[in-house]
């Protein structure tokens, strides 16, 4: 570990902190009429994540707020070792940020047991005052990103210059890949591991947060 730089962690939420993707789970469970072609277009990069997620949620009536929220909170599982991992980071004064393309109405309640400062959680918002659910985007892409991410992970990371910070990214999917390219170190699983392999981006695969904690401890002497 480079002792002159402050390590800082950027951690994805869906499929990383949680065991699976909550937006996909919501859509597959409630099946709002017309969501499938939109989901396909997102996956084939025909439309941006921001456009696609916004369109899919607009198909769900705001009156279903409680039902949708109860469903997500009832089915989402947290990946093993998360709480101990946060404890380790607190012991070492390593700042931890959640960089999530998920939505506040499920991200905040699912994270509430873990005492992460609110300003360390980046995610999208939801407005239930309109007929269909309106997704809001408090952290859009800056001038360096043209992916129309919605919640732009690289925009958050750029606030931590490499001159002072050792940027560590944890993630599971293609939406983490641009951030992985900016990071000094990447902990990856699932599709992000494959993508890093394909394109030669340095990465350490993980399954649980114990794996990441143990790897960080091992590197402490470096
Ligand atoms: Mg993810
Ligand atoms: Zn972006």
PDB file of C-alpha atoms and ligand atoms in Angstrom:
ATOM      1  CA  UNK A   1       0.000   0.000   0.000  1.00  0.00           C
ATOM      2  CA  UNK A   2       1.335   3.416  -0.923  1.00  0.00           C
ATOM      3  CA  UNK A   3       1.734   5.058   2.457  1.00  0.00           C
ATOM      4  CA  UNK A   4       1.778   8.585   1.065  1.00  0.00           C
ATOM      5  CA  UNK A   5      -1.752   8.307  -0.247  1.00  0.00           C
ATOM      6  CA  UNK A   6      -5.041   8.023   1.595  1.00  0.00           C
ATOM      7  CA  UNK A   7      -6.987   4.926   0.558  1.00  0.00           C
ATOM      8  CA  UNK A   8     -10.648   5.601  -0.233  1.00  0.00           C
ATOM      9  CA  UNK A   9     -13.255   2.996  -1.133  1.00  0.00           C
ATOM     10  CA  UNK A  10     -16.006   3.339  -3.757  1.00  0.00           C
ATOM     11  CA  UNK A  11     -18.455   0.473  -3.449  1.00  0.00           C
ATOM     12  CA  UNK A  12     -21.299  -0.463  -5.752  1.00  0.00           C
ATOM     13  CA  UNK A  13     -24.611  -1.420  -4.122  1.00  0.00           C
ATOM     14  CA  UNK A  14     -26.794  -3.718  -6.276  1.00  0.00           C
ATOM     15  CA  UNK A  15     -25.196  -7.135  -6.711  1.00  0.00           C
ATOM     16  CA  UNK A  16     -22.208  -6.030  -4.628  1.00  0.00           C
ATOM     17  CA  UNK A  17     -23.443  -5.031  -1.165  1.00  0.00           C
ATOM     18  CA  UNK A  18     -26.715  -6.807  -1.924  1.00  0.00           C
ATOM     19  CA  UNK A  19     -26.707 -10.312  -3.370  1.00  0.00           C
ATOM     20  CA  UNK A  20     -28.653  -9.390  -6.489  1.00  0.00           C
ATOM     21  CA  UNK A  21     -29.800  -6.394  -8.531  1.00  0.00           C
ATOM     22  CA  UNK A  22     -32.826  -4.746  -6.936  1.00  0.00           C
ATOM     23  CA  UNK A  23     -34.024  -2.807  -9.981  1.00  0.00           C
ATOM     24  CA  UNK A  24     -34.079  -5.997 -12.039  1.00  0.00           C
ATOM     25  CA  UNK A  25     -35.860  -7.782  -9.169  1.00  0.00           C
ATOM     26  CA  UNK A  26     -38.541  -5.041  -8.951  1.00  0.00           C
ATOM     27  CA  UNK A  27     -39.209  -5.131 -12.690  1.00  0.00           C
ATOM     28  CA  UNK A  28     -39.321  -8.923 -12.893  1.00  0.00           C
ATOM     29  CA  UNK A  29     -41.664  -9.112  -9.926  1.00  0.00           C
ATOM     30  CA  UNK A  30     -44.163  -6.350 -10.829  1.00  0.00           C
ATOM     31  CA  UNK A  31     -43.776  -6.709 -14.610  1.00  0.00           C
ATOM     32  CA  UNK A  32     -45.137  -3.278 -15.532  1.00  0.00           C
ATOM     33  CA  UNK A  33     -46.525  -3.371 -19.069  1.00  0.00           C
ATOM     34  CA  UNK A  34     -43.764  -2.519 -21.559  1.00  0.00           C
ATOM     35  CA  UNK A  35     -40.701  -2.856 -19.315  1.00  0.00           C
ATOM     36  CA  UNK A  36     -39.118  -5.762 -21.214  1.00  0.00           C
ATOM     37  CA  UNK A  37     -38.119  -3.977 -24.436  1.00  0.00           C
ATOM     38  CA  UNK A  38     -36.680  -1.143 -22.319  1.00  0.00           C
ATOM     39  CA  UNK A  39     -34.610  -3.590 -20.253  1.00  0.00           C
ATOM     40  CA  UNK A  40     -33.346  -5.182 -23.469  1.00  0.00           C
ATOM     41  CA  UNK A  41     -32.393  -1.798 -24.895  1.00  0.00           C
ATOM     42  CA  UNK A  42     -30.415  -0.972 -21.755  1.00  0.00           C
ATOM     43  CA  UNK A  43     -28.547  -4.284 -21.978  1.00  0.00           C
ATOM     44  CA  UNK A  44     -27.796  -3.830 -25.675  1.00  0.00           C
ATOM     45  CA  UNK A  45     -26.717  -0.195 -25.036  1.00  0.00           C
ATOM     46  CA  UNK A  46     -29.482   1.083 -27.313  1.00  0.00           C
ATOM     47  CA  UNK A  47     -30.400   3.603 -24.605  1.00  0.00           C
ATOM     48  CA  UNK A  48     -28.481   4.924 -21.615  1.00  0.00           C
ATOM     49  CA  UNK A  49     -28.951   3.583 -18.095  1.00  0.00           C
ATOM     50  CA  UNK A  50     -30.503   6.903 -17.061  1.00  0.00           C
ATOM     51  CA  UNK A  51     -33.048   6.847 -19.867  1.00  0.00           C
ATOM     52  CA  UNK A  52     -33.881   3.176 -19.423  1.00  0.00           C
ATOM     53  CA  UNK A  53     -34.227   3.154 -15.644  1.00  0.00           C
ATOM     54  CA  UNK A  54     -36.274   6.355 -15.779  1.00  0.00           C
ATOM     55  CA  UNK A  55     -38.608   4.887 -18.399  1.00  0.00           C
ATOM     56  CA  UNK A  56     -39.085   1.581 -16.592  1.00  0.00           C
ATOM     57  CA  UNK A  57     -40.001   3.198 -13.270  1.00  0.00           C
ATOM     58  CA  UNK A  58     -42.411   5.593 -14.967  1.00  0.00           C
ATOM     59  CA  UNK A  59     -44.434   2.473 -15.885  1.00  0.00           C
ATOM     60  CA  UNK A  60     -45.041   1.771 -12.176  1.00  0.00           C
ATOM     61  CA  UNK A  61     -47.799   3.863 -10.562  1.00  0.00           C
ATOM     62  CA  UNK A  62     -46.626   6.001  -7.624  1.00  0.00           C
ATOM     63  CA  UNK A  63     -49.560   4.608  -5.658  1.00  0.00           C
ATOM     64  CA  UNK A  64     -47.558   1.358  -5.443  1.00  0.00           C
ATOM     65  CA  UNK A  65     -44.815   3.028  -3.395  1.00  0.00           C
ATOM     66  CA  UNK A  66     -45.382   0.955  -0.258  1.00  0.00           C
ATOM     67  CA  UNK A  67     -45.812  -2.308  -2.131  1.00  0.00           C
ATOM     68  CA  UNK A  68     -42.642  -1.834  -4.176  1.00  0.00           C
ATOM     69  CA  UNK A  69     -40.661  -0.753  -1.115  1.00  0.00           C
ATOM     70  CA  UNK A  70     -41.889  -3.689   0.980  1.00  0.00           C
ATOM     71  CA  UNK A  71     -41.016  -6.084  -1.830  1.00  0.00           C
ATOM     72  CA  UNK A  72     -37.402  -4.879  -2.181  1.00  0.00           C
ATOM     73  CA  UNK A  73     -36.738  -4.712   1.537  1.00  0.00           C
ATOM     74  CA  UNK A  74     -38.226  -8.175   1.943  1.00  0.00           C
ATOM     75  CA  UNK A  75     -36.152  -9.929  -0.691  1.00  0.00           C
ATOM     76  CA  UNK A  76     -32.764  -8.176  -0.720  1.00  0.00           C
ATOM     77  CA  UNK A  77     -29.933  -9.980   1.062  1.00  0.00           C
ATOM     78  CA  UNK A  78     -26.675  -8.381   2.221  1.00  0.00           C
ATOM     79  CA  UNK A  79     -23.418 -10.029   1.145  1.00  0.00           C
ATOM     80  CA  UNK A  80     -21.483 -11.841   3.873  1.00  0.00           C
ATOM     81  CA  UNK A  81     -18.877  -9.886   5.792  1.00  0.00           C
ATOM     82  CA  UNK A  82     -20.206  -6.409   5.019  1.00  0.00           C
ATOM     83  CA  UNK A  83     -20.587  -5.271   8.629  1.00  0.00           C
ATOM     84  CA  UNK A  84     -17.156  -6.606   9.657  1.00  0.00           C
ATOM     85  CA  UNK A  85     -15.619  -5.005   6.589  1.00  0.00           C
ATOM     86  CA  UNK A  86     -17.019  -1.603   7.605  1.00  0.00           C
ATOM     87  CA  UNK A  87     -15.662  -2.158  11.119  1.00  0.00           C
ATOM     88  CA  UNK A  88     -12.209  -2.847   9.699  1.00  0.00           C
ATOM     89  CA  UNK A  89     -12.352   0.336   7.581  1.00  0.00           C
ATOM     90  CA  UNK A  90     -13.375   2.393  10.628  1.00  0.00           C
ATOM     91  CA  UNK A  91     -10.453   0.978  12.619  1.00  0.00           C
ATOM     92  CA  UNK A  92      -8.091   2.044   9.852  1.00  0.00           C
ATOM     93  CA  UNK A  93      -9.778   5.417   9.142  1.00  0.00           C
ATOM     94  CA  UNK A  94     -10.382   4.431   5.532  1.00  0.00           C
ATOM     95  CA  UNK A  95     -13.317   6.397   4.094  1.00  0.00           C
ATOM     96  CA  UNK A  96     -16.073   4.326   2.503  1.00  0.00           C
ATOM     97  CA  UNK A  97     -18.453   5.627  -0.166  1.00  0.00           C
ATOM     98  CA  UNK A  98     -21.418   3.843  -1.685  1.00  0.00           C
ATOM     99  CA  UNK A  99     -21.665   4.640  -5.403  1.00  0.00           C
ATOM    100  CA  UNK A 100     -24.976   3.169  -6.467  1.00  0.00           C
ATOM    101  CA  UNK A 101     -27.143   3.266  -9.546  1.00  0.00           C
ATOM    102  CA  UNK A 102     -29.978   2.136  -7.243  1.00  0.00           C
ATOM    103  CA  UNK A 103     -32.792   4.279  -5.884  1.00  0.00           C
ATOM    104  CA  UNK A 104     -32.944   6.011  -2.491  1.00  0.00           C
ATOM    105  CA  UNK A 105     -36.182   4.376  -1.324  1.00  0.00           C
ATOM    106  CA  UNK A 106     -34.465   0.999  -1.102  1.00  0.00           C
ATOM    107  CA  UNK A 107     -30.763   1.925  -0.837  1.00  0.00           C
ATOM    108  CA  UNK A 108     -31.127   3.991   2.371  1.00  0.00           C
ATOM    109  CA  UNK A 109     -33.349   1.544   4.304  1.00  0.00           C
ATOM    110  CA  UNK A 110     -31.168  -1.428   3.358  1.00  0.00           C
ATOM    111  CA  UNK A 111     -28.047   0.436   4.510  1.00  0.00           C
ATOM    112  CA  UNK A 112     -29.591   1.896   7.664  1.00  0.00           C
ATOM    113  CA  UNK A 113     -28.304  -0.869  10.004  1.00  0.00           C
ATOM    114  CA  UNK A 114     -24.703  -0.058   9.070  1.00  0.00           C
ATOM    115  CA  UNK A 115     -24.324   3.587  10.185  1.00  0.00           C
ATOM    116  CA  UNK A 116     -22.808   4.880   6.981  1.00  0.00           C
ATOM    117  CA  UNK A 117     -22.912   8.705   6.924  1.00  0.00           C
ATOM    118  CA  UNK A 118     -25.690   9.836   4.597  1.00  0.00           C
ATOM    119  CA  UNK A 119     -23.333  12.057   2.613  1.00  0.00           C
ATOM    120  CA  UNK A 120     -21.225   8.976   1.853  1.00  0.00           C
ATOM    121  CA  UNK A 121     -24.108   7.331  -0.003  1.00  0.00           C
ATOM    122  CA  UNK A 122     -24.529   8.304  -3.647  1.00  0.00           C
ATOM    123  CA  UNK A 123     -27.657   6.980  -5.360  1.00  0.00           C
ATOM    124  CA  UNK A 124     -30.597   8.132  -7.446  1.00  0.00           C
ATOM    125  CA  UNK A 125     -33.859   9.505  -6.041  1.00  0.00           C
ATOM    126  CA  UNK A 126     -37.549   8.778  -6.550  1.00  0.00           C
ATOM    127  CA  UNK A 127     -40.478  11.184  -6.708  1.00  0.00           C
ATOM    128  CA  UNK A 128     -43.808   9.556  -5.890  1.00  0.00           C
ATOM    129  CA  UNK A 129     -45.904  12.707  -6.413  1.00  0.00           C
ATOM    130  CA  UNK A 130     -46.378  12.021 -10.129  1.00  0.00           C
ATOM    131  CA  UNK A 131     -48.705   9.369 -11.655  1.00  0.00           C
ATOM    132  CA  UNK A 132     -45.811   7.056 -12.520  1.00  0.00           C
ATOM    133  CA  UNK A 133     -42.689   6.912 -10.340  1.00  0.00           C
ATOM    134  CA  UNK A 134     -40.258   9.638 -11.444  1.00  0.00           C
ATOM    135  CA  UNK A 135     -36.575   8.881 -10.909  1.00  0.00           C
ATOM    136  CA  UNK A 136     -34.398  11.883 -10.052  1.00  0.00           C
ATOM    137  CA  UNK A 137     -30.674  12.168 -10.726  1.00  0.00           C
ATOM    138  CA  UNK A 138     -28.791  14.213  -8.132  1.00  0.00           C
ATOM    139  CA  UNK A 139     -25.312  13.118  -9.351  1.00  0.00           C
ATOM    140  CA  UNK A 140     -25.240  13.363 -13.164  1.00  0.00           C
ATOM    141  CA  UNK A 141     -22.175  12.908 -15.382  1.00  0.00           C
ATOM    142  CA  UNK A 142     -19.628  15.724 -15.320  1.00  0.00           C
ATOM    143  CA  UNK A 143     -17.949  17.066 -18.481  1.00  0.00           C
ATOM    144  CA  UNK A 144     -15.533  14.096 -18.537  1.00  0.00           C
ATOM    145  CA  UNK A 145     -18.251  11.431 -18.894  1.00  0.00           C
ATOM    146  CA  UNK A 146     -20.637  11.088 -21.813  1.00  0.00           C
ATOM    147  CA  UNK A 147     -22.293   7.786 -20.821  1.00  0.00           C
ATOM    148  CA  UNK A 148     -25.449   9.395 -19.378  1.00  0.00           C
ATOM    149  CA  UNK A 149     -25.005   7.182 -16.325  1.00  0.00           C
ATOM    150  CA  UNK A 150     -27.729   8.583 -14.108  1.00  0.00           C
ATOM    151  CA  UNK A 151     -25.636   8.337 -10.947  1.00  0.00           C
ATOM    152  CA  UNK A 152     -22.157   8.845 -12.385  1.00  0.00           C
ATOM    153  CA  UNK A 153     -19.584   6.773 -10.520  1.00  0.00           C
ATOM    154  CA  UNK A 154     -16.613   8.318 -12.307  1.00  0.00           C
ATOM    155  CA  UNK A 155     -17.848  11.820 -11.490  1.00  0.00           C
ATOM    156  CA  UNK A 156     -17.788  10.907  -7.784  1.00  0.00           C
ATOM    157  CA  UNK A 157     -14.321   9.340  -8.077  1.00  0.00           C
ATOM    158  CA  UNK A 158     -12.869  12.380  -9.819  1.00  0.00           C
ATOM    159  CA  UNK A 159     -13.579  14.387  -6.662  1.00  0.00           C
ATOM    160  CA  UNK A 160     -10.738  12.373  -5.081  1.00  0.00           C
ATOM    161  CA  UNK A 161      -7.579  13.264  -7.052  1.00  0.00           C
ATOM    162  CA  UNK A 162      -4.999  10.519  -7.583  1.00  0.00           C
ATOM    163  CA  UNK A 163      -2.312  12.864  -6.302  1.00  0.00           C
ATOM    164  CA  UNK A 164      -3.724  12.415  -2.784  1.00  0.00           C
ATOM    165  CA  UNK A 165      -5.879   9.308  -2.864  1.00  0.00           C
ATOM    166  CA  UNK A 166      -5.468   5.623  -3.552  1.00  0.00           C
ATOM    167  CA  UNK A 167      -8.845   4.916  -5.179  1.00  0.00           C
ATOM    168  CA  UNK A 168     -10.218   1.443  -4.538  1.00  0.00           C
ATOM    169  CA  UNK A 169     -13.316   0.266  -6.383  1.00  0.00           C
ATOM    170  CA  UNK A 170     -15.612  -2.644  -5.485  1.00  0.00           C
ATOM    171  CA  UNK A 171     -18.207  -3.756  -8.011  1.00  0.00           C
ATOM    172  CA  UNK A 172     -19.892  -6.499  -9.980  1.00  0.00           C
ATOM    173  CA  UNK A 173     -21.098  -5.283 -13.340  1.00  0.00           C
ATOM    174  CA  UNK A 174     -20.445  -3.377 -16.546  1.00  0.00           C
ATOM    175  CA  UNK A 175     -21.712  -0.183 -14.925  1.00  0.00           C
ATOM    176  CA  UNK A 176     -18.626  -0.342 -12.682  1.00  0.00           C
ATOM    177  CA  UNK A 177     -16.151  -0.728 -15.521  1.00  0.00           C
ATOM    178  CA  UNK A 178     -15.467   2.947 -16.279  1.00  0.00           C
ATOM    179  CA  UNK A 179     -14.747   3.464 -12.578  1.00  0.00           C
ATOM    180  CA  UNK A 180     -12.522   0.383 -12.571  1.00  0.00           C
ATOM    181  CA  UNK A 181     -10.345   1.989 -15.236  1.00  0.00           C
ATOM    182  CA  UNK A 182      -9.884   5.048 -12.994  1.00  0.00           C
ATOM    183  CA  UNK A 183      -9.195   3.053  -9.839  1.00  0.00           C
ATOM    184  CA  UNK A 184      -5.790   2.171  -8.400  1.00  0.00           C
ATOM    185  CA  UNK A 185      -7.216  -1.152  -7.280  1.00  0.00           C
ATOM    186  CA  UNK A 186     -10.339  -3.112  -8.218  1.00  0.00           C
ATOM    187  CA  UNK A 187     -12.207  -5.820  -6.326  1.00  0.00           C
ATOM    188  CA  UNK A 188     -14.530  -7.471  -8.802  1.00  0.00           C
ATOM    189  CA  UNK A 189     -17.084 -10.181  -9.137  1.00  0.00           C
ATOM    190  CA  UNK A 190     -19.341 -11.566 -11.865  1.00  0.00           C
ATOM    191  CA  UNK A 191     -19.478  -9.596 -15.116  1.00  0.00           C
ATOM    192  CA  UNK A 192     -16.992  -6.976 -13.930  1.00  0.00           C
ATOM    193  CA  UNK A 193     -14.364  -9.700 -13.469  1.00  0.00           C
ATOM    194  CA  UNK A 194     -14.922 -10.934 -17.037  1.00  0.00           C
ATOM    195  CA  UNK A 195     -14.761  -7.414 -18.462  1.00  0.00           C
ATOM    196  CA  UNK A 196     -11.535  -6.626 -16.578  1.00  0.00           C
ATOM    197  CA  UNK A 197     -10.026  -9.875 -17.880  1.00  0.00           C
ATOM    198  CA  UNK A 198     -11.090  -9.115 -21.456  1.00  0.00           C
ATOM    199  CA  UNK A 199      -9.636  -5.627 -21.426  1.00  0.00           C
ATOM    200  CA  UNK A 200      -6.620  -6.198 -19.222  1.00  0.00           C
ATOM    201  CA  UNK A 201      -7.657  -4.101 -16.229  1.00  0.00           C
ATOM    202  CA  UNK A 202      -5.969  -5.166 -12.983  1.00  0.00           C
ATOM    203  CA  UNK A 203      -8.457  -6.705 -10.566  1.00  0.00           C
ATOM    204  CA  UNK A 204      -8.829  -9.021  -7.592  1.00  0.00           C
ATOM    205  CA  UNK A 205     -11.922 -11.238  -7.697  1.00  0.00           C
ATOM    206  CA  UNK A 206     -13.957 -11.550  -4.479  1.00  0.00           C
ATOM    207  CA  UNK A 207     -17.061 -13.367  -3.303  1.00  0.00           C
ATOM    208  CA  UNK A 208     -17.596 -11.957   0.196  1.00  0.00           C
ATOM    209  CA  UNK A 209     -16.459  -8.823   2.017  1.00  0.00           C
ATOM    210  CA  UNK A 210     -14.238 -11.032   4.169  1.00  0.00           C
ATOM    211  CA  UNK A 211     -12.182 -11.713   1.016  1.00  0.00           C
ATOM    212  CA  UNK A 212     -11.657  -7.974   0.498  1.00  0.00           C
ATOM    213  CA  UNK A 213     -10.853  -7.291   4.142  1.00  0.00           C
ATOM    214  CA  UNK A 214      -8.310 -10.116   4.209  1.00  0.00           C
ATOM    215  CA  UNK A 215      -6.667  -8.869   1.028  1.00  0.00           C
ATOM    216  CA  UNK A 216      -6.430  -5.314   2.403  1.00  0.00           C
ATOM    217  CA  UNK A 217      -4.903  -6.651   5.638  1.00  0.00           C
ATOM    218  CA  UNK A 218      -2.359  -8.648   3.638  1.00  0.00           C
ATOM    219  CA  UNK A 219      -1.352  -5.569   1.686  1.00  0.00           C
ATOM    220  CA  UNK A 220      -0.957  -3.400   4.786  1.00  0.00           C
ATOM    221  CA  UNK A 221       2.704  -4.357   5.031  1.00  0.00           C
ATOM    222  CA  UNK A 222       3.484  -3.492   1.416  1.00  0.00           C
TER     223      UNK A 222
HETATM  224 MG1  LIG B   1     -23.962  -3.750  -9.292  1.00  0.00          MG
HETATM  225 ZN1  LIG B   2     -21.198   9.179 -16.242  1.00  0.00          ZN
END
